[in-house]
Amino acid sequence: MATIFDFSSRQVFVFGGTSGINLGIARSFARAGANVAVASRSQDKVDAAVAELVELGSDSRGYSLDVRDPEAVKTALATHSEYAAGIDILISGAAGNFPAFAKDMSANAFKSVIDIDLLGSFNVLSAALPYLVKPGASVINISAPQAYLAMPMQSHVCAAKAGVDMLTRTLALEWGPMGIRINSIAPGPIADTEGFRRLIPNEKIAEQTRRSVPLQRFGASSEIGDAAMFLCSDAAAYISGVVLPVDGGWSVAGASAAALAMAHKPQGK
Ligand code: HXC
Ligand code: NAP
């Protein structure tokens, strides 16, 4: 797959980069010449992702860790930065999601998503700061439309991703003077991903969702990779603190997207 971007010899670290959208981003950077490290909980997923990225020509390494464990995140970043001599591009995309009404969630259920998505992002970003190349490093948080569209059965994800986007904007203020840019990407419904399978469980809902996207199709992980490469490239050198929807115009639909989620399962009495 040809790309207009050149990230030769750049060091990229993708948290949650072993499947779905984040692995798509990792592949995009590897195809553009970067050396891409990935981290997630499952050692098997880490090994498979690293093997695939090496196949694409990347000098890749993998780390098995939970982003909820700040010490494990710090250790992986320190180990990797010593090997790679710093990190040029950081992607924070580890996340969890399950559809559930707030009334059916325990405090621990709500907390599990906040801990992975929001606190996990803080753990990753704060531990990476000493190793980010200054000036010049670029950081992407993977957000979701839930950050700005209220959706039933997504109170935990809506709260967590809205927090992630405010982290993006706050750190753009705090890290800008060091020459570090930080942005969020909010993917729309992306085909063949775990998030899609969890939220769009049957053909009927899939077809309704497809029609609610102005471009009338689902996205591909490679299209999120293209957006990430743009935001980390010199073409975006003056862009920091933005939340970029990459969703075929889906977020423009706003309330109708939420109505769709509502149709997924009627709220009980
Ligand atoms: C209510 C639930 C539940 C459900 C879990 N819980 N599933 N509650 N309804 N369907 C509760 C559990 O009972 C428990 O609470 C608490 O949540 C934590 O569950 P664990 O299984 O112990 O947590 P853990 O093993 O840490 O797993 C985290 C997880 C899991 C989020 C629950 O699903 C996971 O690891 N997901 C990672 C993969 C993923 O979700 N990918 C999709 C990302 S897509 P109690 O009280 O019993 O202890 C995305 C946005 C997509 O983020 C947007 C698309 C448009
Ligand atoms: P996915 O394949 O499940 O990706 C999640 C990744 O994060 C996996 O690599 C997973 O690997 C890792 N992960 C999960 N919990 C972790 C933890 N506690 N510590 C470390 N790593 C962890 O799902 P996806 O659908 O592609 O989602 C990827 C990103 O895109 C997420 O940020 C999601 O919110 C966002 N998003 C997705 C969609 C969509 O349509 N799919 C839409 C909008 C936004 P392990 O299981 O090995 O840990």
Coordinates of C-alpha atoms and ligand atoms in Angstrom, one line a residue:
M1 CA 0.0 0.0 0.0
A2 CA 1.7 3.3 -1.1
T3 CA 1.8 6.2 1.2
I4 CA 2.6 9.9 0.7
F5 CA 4.2 10.1 4.2
D6 CA 7.8 9.4 5.1
F7 CA 8.5 8.5 8.8
S8 CA 11.9 6.8 8.1
S9 CA 13.9 6.2 11.3
R10 CA 11.2 7.8 13.5
Q11 CA 10.4 6.0 16.7
V12 CA 6.7 5.4 17.3
F13 CA 5.1 3.8 20.4
V14 CA 1.5 2.7 20.2
F15 CA -0.3 1.8 23.5
G16 CA -3.1 -0.6 22.7
G17 CA -1.4 -1.2 19.3
T18 CA -2.0 -5.0 19.1
S19 CA -5.4 -5.1 17.5
G20 CA -8.1 -3.2 15.6
I21 CA -7.7 0.6 14.9
N22 CA -4.5 1.0 16.9
L23 CA -2.8 -1.9 15.1
G24 CA -4.0 -0.2 11.8
I25 CA -2.2 2.9 12.9
A26 CA 0.9 0.9 13.8
R27 CA 0.9 -0.7 10.4
S28 CA 0.5 2.7 8.6
F29 CA 3.6 4.1 10.4
A30 CA 5.6 0.9 9.7
R31 CA 4.7 1.1 6.0
A32 CA 5.9 4.7 6.1
G33 CA 9.3 3.6 7.3
A34 CA 9.0 4.1 11.1
N35 CA 10.1 1.8 13.9
V36 CA 7.0 1.0 15.8
A37 CA 6.7 -0.4 19.3
V38 CA 3.4 -1.7 20.7
A39 CA 2.0 -2.5 24.1
S40 CA -1.1 -4.3 25.5
R41 CA -2.1 -6.9 28.1
S42 CA -2.0 -10.1 26.1
Q43 CA 1.5 -11.4 25.4
D44 CA 0.1 -13.4 22.4
K45 CA -1.4 -10.3 20.8
V46 CA 1.8 -8.4 21.4
D47 CA 3.9 -11.2 19.8
A48 CA 1.6 -11.4 16.8
A49 CA 1.6 -7.7 16.2
V50 CA 5.4 -7.4 16.5
A51 CA 5.8 -10.2 14.0
E52 CA 3.5 -8.5 11.6
L53 CA 5.2 -5.1 12.0
V54 CA 8.7 -6.7 11.5
E55 CA 7.4 -8.2 8.3
L56 CA 6.6 -4.7 7.2
G57 CA 10.2 -3.7 7.7
S58 CA 9.9 -2.1 11.2
D59 CA 12.4 -2.6 13.9
S60 CA 9.6 -3.4 16.4
R61 CA 9.5 -4.4 20.0
G62 CA 6.5 -5.3 22.1
Y63 CA 5.6 -4.9 25.8
S64 CA 2.9 -6.8 27.7
L65 CA 1.4 -4.5 30.3
D66 CA -1.8 -3.0 31.6
V67 CA -2.1 0.8 31.3
R68 CA -3.8 0.8 34.7
D69 CA -0.4 -0.1 36.2
P70 CA 1.6 3.1 36.1
E71 CA 4.9 1.4 37.2
A72 CA 4.6 -1.2 34.3
V73 CA 4.0 1.7 31.9
K74 CA 7.0 3.6 33.2
T75 CA 9.3 0.5 33.0
A76 CA 8.3 -0.3 29.4
L77 CA 8.8 3.3 28.3
A78 CA 12.2 3.5 30.1
T79 CA 13.3 0.2 28.6
H80 CA 12.2 1.1 25.1
S81 CA 13.5 4.6 25.1
E82 CA 17.0 3.4 26.1
Y83 CA 16.8 1.0 23.1
A84 CA 15.3 3.6 20.6
A85 CA 17.0 6.8 22.0
G86 CA 13.7 8.5 22.6
I87 CA 10.2 8.6 21.2
D88 CA 9.1 10.8 18.3
I89 CA 5.5 9.8 18.1
L90 CA 3.3 8.5 20.9
I91 CA -0.2 7.0 20.3
S92 CA -2.4 6.3 23.4
G93 CA -5.3 4.1 22.3
A94 CA -5.8 1.4 24.9
A95 CA -9.6 1.3 25.8
G96 CA -12.4 -0.9 27.0
N97 CA -16.1 -0.8 26.2
F98 CA -19.2 -2.8 26.8
P99 CA -22.8 -1.6 26.2
A100 CA -24.7 -1.2 29.5
F101 CA -27.2 1.2 30.9
A102 CA -25.9 3.2 33.9
K103 CA -28.5 1.7 36.1
D104 CA -27.2 -1.8 35.3
M105 CA -23.5 -0.9 36.1
S106 CA -21.8 -1.4 39.4
A107 CA -19.4 1.3 40.5
N108 CA -16.6 -1.1 39.5
A109 CA -18.0 -1.5 36.0
F110 CA -18.1 2.3 35.5
K111 CA -14.6 2.6 37.1
S112 CA -13.1 -0.1 34.9
V113 CA -13.6 2.0 31.7
I114 CA -12.5 5.2 33.4
D115 CA -9.4 3.5 34.7
I116 CA -8.4 2.1 31.3
D117 CA -9.4 5.0 29.0
L118 CA -8.9 8.1 31.1
L119 CA -6.5 7.2 33.9
G120 CA -4.6 4.9 31.6
S121 CA -4.1 7.8 29.1
F122 CA -2.8 9.9 32.0
N123 CA -0.4 7.1 33.0
V124 CA 0.9 6.7 29.4
L125 CA 1.3 10.4 28.7
S126 CA 2.8 11.4 32.0
A127 CA 5.3 8.5 31.9
A128 CA 6.3 9.2 28.3
L129 CA 7.0 12.9 28.8
P130 CA 10.7 12.5 29.8
Y131 CA 11.4 10.4 26.7
L132 CA 9.5 12.5 24.1
V133 CA 11.9 14.2 21.7
K134 CA 11.8 17.9 22.4
P135 CA 11.1 19.9 20.3
G136 CA 9.3 17.9 17.6
A137 CA 7.4 15.1 19.3
S138 CA 3.8 14.5 18.4
V139 CA 1.2 12.7 20.5
I140 CA -2.2 11.3 19.5
N141 CA -4.9 10.3 21.9
I142 CA -7.6 8.0 20.5
S143 CA -10.9 9.3 21.4
A144 CA -14.5 8.5 20.2
P145 CA -17.7 10.3 19.1
Q146 CA -18.9 9.4 22.6
A147 CA -16.7 12.3 23.9
Y148 CA -19.2 14.8 22.5
L149 CA -22.3 12.8 21.6
A150 CA -24.3 11.4 24.5
M151 CA -25.2 7.8 23.8
P152 CA -27.3 5.4 25.8
M153 CA -25.4 2.5 27.3
Q154 CA -22.2 4.5 27.0
S155 CA -22.2 6.7 30.1
H156 CA -18.8 5.2 31.2
V157 CA -17.2 5.7 27.7
C158 CA -18.8 9.1 27.2
A159 CA -17.3 10.3 30.5
A160 CA -14.0 8.7 29.9
K161 CA -13.4 9.9 26.3
A162 CA -14.6 13.5 27.2
G163 CA -11.9 13.4 29.8
V164 CA -9.4 12.1 27.3
D165 CA -10.2 15.1 25.0
M166 CA -9.8 17.6 27.9
L167 CA -6.4 15.9 28.7
T168 CA -5.5 16.5 25.1
R169 CA -6.4 20.2 25.3
T170 CA -4.8 20.8 28.7
L171 CA -1.6 19.1 27.7
A172 CA -1.5 21.1 24.5
L173 CA -1.3 24.2 26.8
E174 CA 1.3 22.7 29.1
W175 CA 3.5 20.9 26.6
G176 CA 3.3 23.4 23.7
P177 CA 6.1 25.5 25.1
M178 CA 8.4 22.4 25.1
G179 CA 7.6 21.9 21.3
I180 CA 5.3 18.9 21.8
R181 CA 2.1 18.8 19.9
I182 CA -0.9 16.7 21.1
N183 CA -4.2 16.0 19.4
S184 CA -7.1 13.6 19.6
I185 CA -8.6 11.5 16.8
A186 CA -12.2 10.5 17.2
P187 CA -12.9 7.6 14.8
G188 CA -16.4 6.9 13.7
P189 CA -17.7 3.3 13.2
I190 CA -14.7 1.4 11.9
A191 CA -15.4 -2.0 10.3
D192 CA -13.8 -5.2 11.5
T193 CA -13.0 -3.9 15.0
E194 CA -13.8 -5.1 18.5
G195 CA -15.5 -1.8 19.3
F196 CA -17.8 -2.1 16.3
R197 CA -18.7 -5.8 17.2
R198 CA -19.5 -4.8 20.7
L199 CA -21.7 -1.8 19.8
I200 CA -23.2 -2.9 16.5
P201 CA -24.1 -6.5 17.2
N202 CA -26.4 -7.4 14.2
E203 CA -27.0 -6.6 10.5
K204 CA -30.1 -4.5 11.2
I205 CA -28.2 -2.1 13.5
A206 CA -25.2 -2.2 11.1
E207 CA -27.4 -1.1 8.2
Q208 CA -29.1 1.7 10.2
T209 CA -25.7 2.9 11.3
R210 CA -24.3 2.8 7.8
R211 CA -27.1 4.9 6.6
S212 CA -26.6 7.4 9.4
V213 CA -23.1 8.1 8.1
P214 CA -23.2 10.9 5.6
L215 CA -20.6 9.1 3.4
Q216 CA -22.9 6.0 3.6
R217 CA -20.1 3.6 4.6
F218 CA -18.0 2.4 7.6
G219 CA -14.4 3.5 8.0
A220 CA -11.3 1.4 7.7
S221 CA -8.5 1.3 10.3
S222 CA -6.1 2.4 7.5
E223 CA -8.0 5.7 7.3
I224 CA -7.4 6.3 11.0
G225 CA -3.7 5.5 10.2
D226 CA -3.8 8.1 7.4
A227 CA -5.2 10.8 9.8
A228 CA -2.7 9.9 12.5
M229 CA 0.2 10.2 10.0
F230 CA -1.1 13.6 8.8
L231 CA -1.4 14.9 12.4
C232 CA 2.2 13.7 13.2
S233 CA 3.7 15.0 9.9
D234 CA 5.2 18.4 9.2
A235 CA 2.0 19.3 7.3
A236 CA 0.3 19.6 10.7
A237 CA 3.2 21.4 12.3
Y238 CA 0.9 24.2 13.6
I239 CA -1.9 22.0 14.8
S240 CA -2.2 21.2 18.5
G241 CA -5.0 20.6 20.9
V242 CA -7.6 19.6 18.4
V243 CA -10.1 16.8 18.4
L244 CA -10.3 15.5 14.8
P245 CA -13.4 13.4 14.0
V246 CA -12.5 10.8 11.3
D247 CA -16.0 9.5 10.8
G248 CA -17.4 10.1 7.3
G249 CA -19.3 13.0 8.8
W250 CA -21.1 10.8 11.3
S251 CA -20.7 13.3 14.2
V252 CA -22.6 15.9 12.1
A253 CA -25.6 13.7 12.5
G254 CA -25.4 14.3 16.3
A255 CA -28.8 13.5 17.9
S256 CA -29.7 10.9 15.2
A257 CA -26.6 8.9 16.1
A258 CA -27.7 8.9 19.7
A259 CA -31.2 7.9 18.6
L260 CA -29.8 5.0 16.8
A261 CA -27.9 3.8 19.9
M262 CA -31.3 4.2 21.8
A263 CA -32.9 1.8 19.2
H264 CA -30.3 -0.8 20.1
K265 CA -32.2 -1.8 23.2
P266 CA -35.2 -0.1 24.8
Q267 CA -34.5 1.3 28.3
G268 CA -36.2 -1.0 30.9
K269 CA -38.8 0.3 33.5
Ligands
HXC1 C1 -22.4 -4.5 33.1 C2 -20.1 -5.2 33.1 C3 -20.3 -5.7 31.8 C4 -21.5 -5.5 31.1 C5 -18.2 -6.1 32.5 N1 -18.9 -5.5 33.5 N2 -19.0 -6.2 31.4 N3 -21.2 -4.6 33.8 N4 -22.5 -4.9 31.8 N5 -21.7 -5.9 29.8 C6 -18.4 -5.2 34.9 C7 -17.9 -6.5 35.6 O1 -19.0 -7.2 36.1 C8 -17.0 -5.8 36.7 O2 -17.8 -5.3 37.7 C9 -16.4 -4.7 35.9 O3 -17.2 -4.4 34.8 C10 -15.0 -5.0 35.4 O4 -15.0 -6.2 34.7 P1 -13.8 -7.2 34.5 O5 -14.2 -8.2 33.5 O6 -13.3 -7.6 35.8 O7 -12.7 -6.1 33.9 P2 -11.4 -6.3 33.1 O8 -11.0 -7.8 33.0 O9 -10.5 -5.3 33.6 O10 -11.9 -6.0 31.6 C11 -12.2 -4.7 31.2 C12 -13.4 -4.6 30.2 C13 -13.2 -5.7 29.1 C14 -13.6 -3.2 29.7 C15 -14.7 -5.0 31.0 O11 -14.4 -5.7 28.3 C16 -12.0 -5.4 28.3 O12 -10.9 -5.8 28.6 N6 -12.1 -4.7 27.1 C17 -11.0 -4.4 26.2 C18 -11.4 -4.6 24.7 C19 -12.4 -3.6 24.3 O13 -13.4 -3.3 25.1 N7 -12.3 -3.2 23.0 C20 -13.3 -2.2 22.5 C21 -12.8 -0.8 22.6 S1 -14.0 0.2 21.6 P3 -18.0 -6.0 39.1 O14 -18.9 -5.1 39.9 O15 -18.8 -7.3 38.8 O16 -16.7 -6.3 39.7 C22 -14.2 1.6 22.4 C23 -15.1 2.7 21.7 C24 -15.9 2.1 20.5 O17 -13.7 1.9 23.4 C25 -16.7 3.2 19.9 C26 -17.4 2.6 18.6 C27 -18.2 3.7 17.9
NAP2 P1 -9.6 -3.3 20.3 O1 -9.1 -4.0 19.1 O2 -10.1 -4.0 21.4 O3 -8.4 -2.4 20.8 C1 -8.1 -2.1 22.1 C2 -6.6 -2.3 22.3 O4 -6.2 -1.9 23.7 C3 -6.2 -3.7 22.2 O5 -4.9 -3.8 21.7 C4 -6.1 -4.2 23.7 O6 -5.2 -5.3 23.8 C5 -5.6 -3.0 24.4 N1 -6.1 -2.8 25.8 C6 -7.3 -2.9 26.3 N2 -7.3 -2.8 27.6 C7 -6.0 -2.5 27.9 C8 -5.3 -2.3 29.2 N3 -6.0 -2.2 30.3 N4 -4.0 -2.1 29.1 C9 -3.3 -2.2 28.0 N5 -3.9 -2.4 26.8 C10 -5.2 -2.6 26.8 O7 -10.7 -2.2 19.9 P2 -10.9 -1.1 18.7 O8 -12.3 -1.1 18.5 O9 -9.9 -1.3 17.6 O10 -10.6 0.3 19.6 C11 -9.3 0.9 19.5 C12 -9.4 2.4 19.9 O11 -10.3 3.0 19.0 C13 -10.0 2.5 21.3 O12 -9.4 3.6 21.9 C14 -11.5 2.8 21.1 O13 -12.1 3.6 22.1 C15 -11.3 3.7 19.8 N6 -12.6 3.7 19.0 C16 -13.0 2.6 18.3 C17 -14.1 2.7 17.4 C18 -14.5 1.6 16.6 O14 -15.4 1.7 15.7 N7 -14.0 0.4 16.8 C19 -14.7 3.9 17.3 C20 -14.3 5.0 18.0 C21 -13.2 4.9 18.9 P3 -5.2 -6.4 25.0 O15 -6.6 -7.0 25.1 O16 -4.1 -7.3 24.7 O17 -4.9 -5.6 26.2

